[in-house]
Amino acid sequence: KAGVTQTPRYLIKTRGQQVTLSCSPISGHRSVSWYQQTPGQGLQFLFEYFSETQRNKGNFPGRFSGRQFSNSRSEMNVSTLELGDSALYLCASSKTDRGLSYEQYFGPGTRLTVT
Amino acid sequence: AQSVAQPEDQVNVAEGNPLTVKCTYSVSGNPYLFWYVQYPNRGLQFLLKYITGDNLVKGSYGFEAEFNKSQTSFHLKKPSALVSDSALYFCAVRDMRSNYQLIWGAGTKLIIKP
């Protein structure tokens, strides 16, 4: 079974631009979560989607948004990029049982650099 | 408030010695507990989980973890450390009463010295 895939793997943007990252979960997984990982801040939760609905949200500004499609694929968007948005963005999927998610399986991440 | 604590930023262990990476949590209800590992320049990988049942759970790469409800802890252990175990370890807890939100610890860097 194919793992979680994320595209693109690397991205360089300039301040003020916007970016869209894509995530394809493991087949059959309906929950998708997004994380930001930086050396200084560790792993920060962005949001979780389940059945096309945002179920949980971390403490990030409104510039960070996401969505999930009917095939469970997910995208996250960051508008008006700031230098501090440079990070590794990780997507994780998990199977669910009556809405309850179990362990997460992570993609390789998208390395975003903002200049 | 719900929280997960990994009290040690870094743990140093000599190869062949037993290792313990600590995790304590504060969530309401009966939590689901997880350990993940991130090897250098590699993605996060699921290691093991506790849902219910035996307090000692076994996972990948010879790791195990012990759930202690009274101490609200879920420490990760391995009887004999390998240099290849050097990595960043994260503890996570799913809060069953808060929309199944997954709460993460800050991570512990494990360094195994030959």
mmCIF file of C-alpha atoms in Angstrom:
data_model
loop_
_atom_site.group_PDB
_atom_site.id
_atom_site.type_symbol
_atom_site.label_atom_id
_atom_site.label_comp_id
_atom_site.label_asym_id
_atom_site.label_seq_id
_atom_site.Cartn_x
_atom_site.Cartn_y
_atom_site.Cartn_z
ATOM 1 C CA LYS A 1 0.000 0.000 0.000
ATOM 2 C CA ALA A 2 1.406 3.394 -0.974
ATOM 3 C CA GLY A 3 2.337 5.752 1.828
ATOM 4 C CA VAL A 4 1.402 9.356 2.361
ATOM 5 C CA THR A 5 2.648 11.504 -0.469
ATOM 6 C CA GLN A 6 3.276 15.217 -0.381
ATOM 7 C CA THR A 7 3.938 17.597 -3.210
ATOM 8 C CA PRO A 8 6.046 19.489 -3.832
ATOM 9 C CA ARG A 9 8.943 18.256 -1.736
ATOM 10 C CA TYR A 10 10.794 21.551 -1.856
ATOM 11 C CA LEU A 11 9.575 25.061 -2.434
ATOM 12 C CA ILE A 12 11.171 28.484 -2.426
ATOM 13 C CA LYS A 13 8.923 31.521 -2.204
ATOM 14 C CA THR A 14 9.365 35.190 -1.475
ATOM 15 C CA ARG A 15 7.681 37.189 1.258
ATOM 16 C CA GLY A 16 4.149 38.213 0.466
ATOM 17 C CA GLN A 17 3.473 35.343 -1.902
ATOM 18 C CA GLN A 18 1.091 32.527 -1.231
ATOM 19 C CA VAL A 19 1.680 28.806 -1.446
ATOM 20 C CA THR A 20 -0.410 25.650 -1.702
ATOM 21 C CA LEU A 21 0.835 22.306 -0.483
ATOM 22 C CA SER A 22 -0.777 19.013 -1.361
ATOM 23 C CA CYS A 23 -1.153 15.760 0.514
ATOM 24 C CA SER A 24 -2.483 12.384 -0.616
ATOM 25 C CA PRO A 25 -3.269 10.095 2.309
ATOM 26 C CA ILE A 26 -2.913 6.361 2.463
ATOM 27 C CA SER A 27 -5.779 4.700 0.647
ATOM 28 C CA GLY A 28 -8.715 4.265 3.010
ATOM 29 C CA HIS A 29 -7.540 6.852 5.506
ATOM 30 C CA ARG A 30 -10.095 9.584 6.023
ATOM 31 C CA SER A 31 -8.331 11.731 8.592
ATOM 32 C CA VAL A 32 -5.581 14.084 7.475
ATOM 33 C CA SER A 33 -3.552 16.336 9.747
ATOM 34 C CA TRP A 34 -1.006 19.014 8.999
ATOM 35 C CA TYR A 35 2.001 20.036 11.071
ATOM 36 C CA GLN A 36 4.724 22.643 10.932
ATOM 37 C CA GLN A 37 8.143 21.549 12.108
ATOM 38 C CA THR A 38 10.964 23.960 12.806
ATOM 39 C CA PRO A 39 14.230 23.444 14.693
ATOM 40 C CA GLY A 40 13.278 25.940 17.341
ATOM 41 C CA GLN A 41 9.564 25.236 17.800
ATOM 42 C CA GLY A 42 9.432 21.513 17.318
ATOM 43 C CA LEU A 43 6.255 19.969 15.942
ATOM 44 C CA GLN A 44 3.306 22.364 15.797
ATOM 45 C CA PHE A 45 -0.187 21.173 14.955
ATOM 46 C CA LEU A 46 -1.955 23.142 12.237
ATOM 47 C CA PHE A 47 -5.262 21.411 11.628
ATOM 48 C CA GLU A 48 -6.999 18.087 11.193
ATOM 49 C CA TYR A 49 -9.589 17.214 8.590
ATOM 50 C CA PHE A 50 -12.035 14.367 8.657
ATOM 51 C CA SER A 51 -14.682 13.767 6.019
ATOM 52 C CA GLU A 52 -14.008 17.129 4.377
ATOM 53 C CA THR A 53 -14.554 18.984 7.667
ATOM 54 C CA GLN A 54 -11.980 20.688 9.812
ATOM 55 C CA ARG A 55 -12.209 18.883 13.118
ATOM 56 C CA ASN A 56 -9.391 20.460 15.091
ATOM 57 C CA LYS A 57 -7.257 23.545 14.657
ATOM 58 C CA GLY A 58 -3.993 24.667 16.184
ATOM 59 C CA ASN A 59 -2.929 28.161 17.162
ATOM 60 C CA PHE A 60 -1.922 29.558 13.825
ATOM 61 C CA PRO A 61 -3.048 32.808 12.189
ATOM 62 C CA GLY A 62 -5.766 32.876 9.588
ATOM 63 C CA ARG A 63 -3.137 33.032 6.849
ATOM 64 C CA PHE A 64 -2.939 29.280 7.250
ATOM 65 C CA SER A 65 -5.893 27.425 5.814
ATOM 66 C CA GLY A 66 -6.688 24.021 4.487
ATOM 67 C CA ARG A 67 -9.289 21.850 2.950
ATOM 68 C CA GLN A 68 -10.029 18.234 2.290
ATOM 69 C CA PHE A 69 -11.620 16.797 -0.790
ATOM 70 C CA SER A 70 -14.108 13.977 -1.135
ATOM 71 C CA ASN A 71 -11.299 11.539 -1.982
ATOM 72 C CA SER A 72 -9.593 12.514 1.331
ATOM 73 C CA ARG A 73 -6.762 14.333 -0.407
ATOM 74 C CA SER A 74 -5.927 17.571 1.353
ATOM 75 C CA GLU A 75 -4.339 20.890 0.606
ATOM 76 C CA MET A 76 -3.042 23.596 2.845
ATOM 77 C CA ASN A 77 -2.564 27.185 1.832
ATOM 78 C CA VAL A 78 -0.446 29.891 3.348
ATOM 79 C CA SER A 79 -1.117 33.410 2.173
ATOM 80 C CA THR A 80 1.077 36.469 2.550
ATOM 81 C CA LEU A 81 4.157 34.454 3.377
ATOM 82 C CA GLU A 82 6.514 35.637 6.100
ATOM 83 C CA LEU A 83 10.126 34.688 6.701
ATOM 84 C CA GLY A 84 9.038 32.835 9.811
ATOM 85 C CA ASP A 85 6.914 30.481 7.741
ATOM 86 C CA SER A 86 10.053 28.732 6.538
ATOM 87 C CA ALA A 87 9.677 25.219 7.854
ATOM 88 C CA LEU A 88 9.045 21.586 7.075
ATOM 89 C CA TYR A 89 5.331 21.002 6.608
ATOM 90 C CA LEU A 90 4.235 17.496 7.403
ATOM 91 C CA CYS A 91 1.035 15.781 6.469
ATOM 92 C CA ALA A 92 -0.216 12.711 8.292
ATOM 93 C CA SER A 93 -3.122 10.405 7.653
ATOM 94 C CA SER A 94 -4.846 7.916 9.886
ATOM 95 C CA LYS A 95 -7.596 5.403 9.562
ATOM 96 C CA THR A 96 -10.709 6.009 11.544
ATOM 97 C CA ASP A 97 -13.330 3.947 13.258
ATOM 98 C CA ARG A 98 -16.619 5.762 13.775
ATOM 99 C CA GLY A 99 -14.698 9.016 13.606
ATOM 100 C CA LEU A 100 -11.973 8.001 16.040
ATOM 101 C CA SER A 101 -8.506 8.241 14.564
ATOM 102 C CA TYR A 102 -5.705 5.917 15.535
ATOM 103 C CA GLU A 103 -1.998 6.183 14.796
ATOM 104 C CA GLN A 104 -0.844 8.631 12.190
ATOM 105 C CA TYR A 105 1.330 7.901 9.204
ATOM 106 C CA PHE A 106 3.447 10.754 7.993
ATOM 107 C CA GLY A 107 4.527 11.887 4.594
ATOM 108 C CA PRO A 108 8.086 13.022 3.847
ATOM 109 C CA GLY A 109 7.118 16.667 4.154
ATOM 110 C CA THR A 110 7.403 19.782 2.066
ATOM 111 C CA ARG A 111 10.380 21.963 2.833
ATOM 112 C CA LEU A 112 9.270 25.580 2.396
ATOM 113 C CA THR A 113 11.844 28.346 2.291
ATOM 114 C CA VAL A 114 10.659 31.947 2.319
ATOM 115 C CA THR A 115 13.167 34.565 1.212
ATOM 116 C CA ALA B 1 -5.672 22.114 30.142
ATOM 117 C CA GLN B 2 -4.573 19.088 28.182
ATOM 118 C CA SER B 3 -0.840 18.694 27.920
ATOM 119 C CA VAL B 4 1.959 16.258 27.257
ATOM 120 C CA ALA B 5 5.343 16.673 28.881
ATOM 121 C CA GLN B 6 8.631 15.171 27.842
ATOM 122 C CA PRO B 7 10.782 16.470 30.678
ATOM 123 C CA GLU B 8 14.132 15.780 29.025
ATOM 124 C CA ASP B 9 15.228 17.652 25.933
ATOM 125 C CA GLN B 10 18.031 15.149 25.454
ATOM 126 C CA VAL B 11 18.917 11.733 26.789
ATOM 127 C CA ASN B 12 22.402 10.269 26.473
ATOM 128 C CA VAL B 13 22.908 6.522 26.767
ATOM 129 C CA ALA B 14 25.860 4.254 26.122
ATOM 130 C CA GLU B 15 25.347 1.536 23.530
ATOM 131 C CA GLY B 16 24.185 -1.694 25.119
ATOM 132 C CA ASN B 17 22.673 0.023 28.159
ATOM 133 C CA PRO B 18 18.927 0.215 28.762
ATOM 134 C CA LEU B 19 17.227 3.421 27.762
ATOM 135 C CA THR B 20 14.150 5.274 28.969
ATOM 136 C CA VAL B 21 12.503 8.289 27.393
ATOM 137 C CA LYS B 22 9.931 9.833 29.676
ATOM 138 C CA CYS B 23 6.438 11.084 28.916
ATOM 139 C CA THR B 24 3.703 12.298 31.233
ATOM 140 C CA TYR B 25 0.318 13.602 30.239
ATOM 141 C CA SER B 26 -2.640 15.498 31.529
ATOM 142 C CA VAL B 27 -5.879 14.822 29.690
ATOM 143 C CA SER B 28 -9.365 13.977 30.799
ATOM 144 C CA GLY B 29 -10.794 10.538 30.384
ATOM 145 C CA ASN B 30 -8.962 7.482 29.114
ATOM 146 C CA PRO B 31 -6.364 8.592 26.606
ATOM 147 C CA TYR B 32 -4.904 6.875 23.606
ATOM 148 C CA LEU B 33 -1.110 7.101 23.842
ATOM 149 C CA PHE B 34 1.490 7.004 21.094
ATOM 150 C CA TRP B 35 5.208 7.158 20.506
ATOM 151 C CA TYR B 36 6.745 8.340 17.262
ATOM 152 C CA VAL B 37 10.345 8.481 16.124
ATOM 153 C CA GLN B 38 12.087 10.751 13.667
ATOM 154 C CA TYR B 39 15.453 9.600 12.402
ATOM 155 C CA PRO B 40 17.825 12.247 11.023
ATOM 156 C CA ASN B 41 16.630 13.562 7.675
ATOM 157 C CA ARG B 42 13.742 11.138 7.637
ATOM 158 C CA GLY B 43 10.057 11.445 8.276
ATOM 159 C CA LEU B 44 8.173 10.749 11.460
ATOM 160 C CA GLN B 45 7.347 7.092 12.024
ATOM 161 C CA PHE B 46 4.810 5.487 14.290
ATOM 162 C CA LEU B 47 6.530 3.350 16.944
ATOM 163 C CA LEU B 48 3.837 1.995 19.254
ATOM 164 C CA LYS B 49 0.531 2.748 20.915
ATOM 165 C CA TYR B 50 -1.523 2.031 23.996
ATOM 166 C CA ILE B 51 -5.265 1.857 23.592
ATOM 167 C CA THR B 52 -6.393 -0.537 26.260
ATOM 168 C CA GLY B 53 -5.381 -3.796 27.871
ATOM 169 C CA ASP B 54 -1.897 -4.793 29.000
ATOM 170 C CA ASN B 55 -0.002 -1.821 30.398
ATOM 171 C CA LEU B 56 3.194 -2.924 28.674
ATOM 172 C CA VAL B 57 3.041 -2.525 24.930
ATOM 173 C CA LYS B 58 5.643 -3.581 22.419
ATOM 174 C CA GLY B 59 6.458 -1.769 19.225
ATOM 175 C CA SER B 60 8.902 -1.574 16.382
ATOM 176 C CA TYR B 61 12.686 -1.908 16.640
ATOM 177 C CA GLY B 62 12.558 -3.595 20.039
ATOM 178 C CA PHE B 63 10.957 -0.665 21.827
ATOM 179 C CA GLU B 64 8.296 -0.991 24.471
ATOM 180 C CA ALA B 65 6.351 1.426 26.618
ATOM 181 C CA GLU B 66 4.659 1.143 29.958
ATOM 182 C CA PHE B 67 1.368 2.844 30.674
ATOM 183 C CA ASN B 68 0.955 3.928 34.276
ATOM 184 C CA LYS B 69 -2.480 5.354 34.910
ATOM 185 C CA SER B 70 -1.862 6.499 38.480
ATOM 186 C CA GLN B 71 1.247 8.410 37.467
ATOM 187 C CA THR B 72 -0.234 9.451 34.100
ATOM 188 C CA SER B 73 2.949 8.348 32.398
ATOM 189 C CA PHE B 74 3.852 6.446 29.268
ATOM 190 C CA HIS B 75 7.619 5.986 29.290
ATOM 191 C CA LEU B 76 9.410 4.515 26.298
ATOM 192 C CA LYS B 77 11.990 1.836 27.001
ATOM 193 C CA LYS B 78 14.445 -0.475 25.354
ATOM 194 C CA PRO B 79 16.572 -3.077 27.169
ATOM 195 C CA SER B 80 19.720 -2.567 25.102
ATOM 196 C CA ALA B 81 20.341 0.598 23.118
ATOM 197 C CA LEU B 82 21.847 0.673 19.651
ATOM 198 C CA VAL B 83 23.689 3.559 18.039
ATOM 199 C CA SER B 84 21.031 3.438 15.318
ATOM 200 C CA ASP B 85 18.387 4.304 17.923
ATOM 201 C CA SER B 86 19.742 7.849 17.977
ATOM 202 C CA ALA B 87 16.808 9.975 16.886
ATOM 203 C CA LEU B 88 14.139 12.410 17.995
ATOM 204 C CA TYR B 89 11.279 10.808 19.909
ATOM 205 C CA PHE B 90 7.816 12.265 20.317
ATOM 206 C CA CYS B 91 5.084 11.252 22.702
ATOM 207 C CA ALA B 92 1.481 12.027 21.743
ATOM 208 C CA VAL B 93 -1.856 11.626 23.445
ATOM 209 C CA ARG B 94 -5.272 11.618 21.863
ATOM 210 C CA ASP B 95 -7.797 13.350 24.052
ATOM 211 C CA MET B 96 -10.970 11.310 23.748
ATOM 212 C CA ARG B 97 -13.111 14.051 25.253
ATOM 213 C CA SER B 98 -11.854 16.907 23.105
ATOM 214 C CA ASN B 99 -12.820 15.940 19.587
ATOM 215 C CA TYR B 100 -10.076 13.295 19.550
ATOM 216 C CA GLN B 101 -7.449 16.021 19.376
ATOM 217 C CA LEU B 102 -3.889 14.707 19.273
ATOM 218 C CA ILE B 103 -1.620 16.500 21.708
ATOM 219 C CA TRP B 104 2.120 16.288 21.186
ATOM 220 C CA GLY B 105 5.091 16.483 23.472
ATOM 221 C CA ALA B 106 8.037 18.701 22.568
ATOM 222 C CA GLY B 107 10.254 15.779 21.678
ATOM 223 C CA THR B 108 13.333 14.198 23.252
ATOM 224 C CA LYS B 109 16.592 13.813 21.409
ATOM 225 C CA LEU B 110 18.098 10.427 22.146
ATOM 226 C CA ILE B 111 21.836 10.055 21.632
ATOM 227 C CA ILE B 112 23.393 6.627 21.858
ATOM 228 C CA LYS B 113 27.165 6.682 22.199
ATOM 229 C CA PRO B 114 29.279 3.707 21.091
#
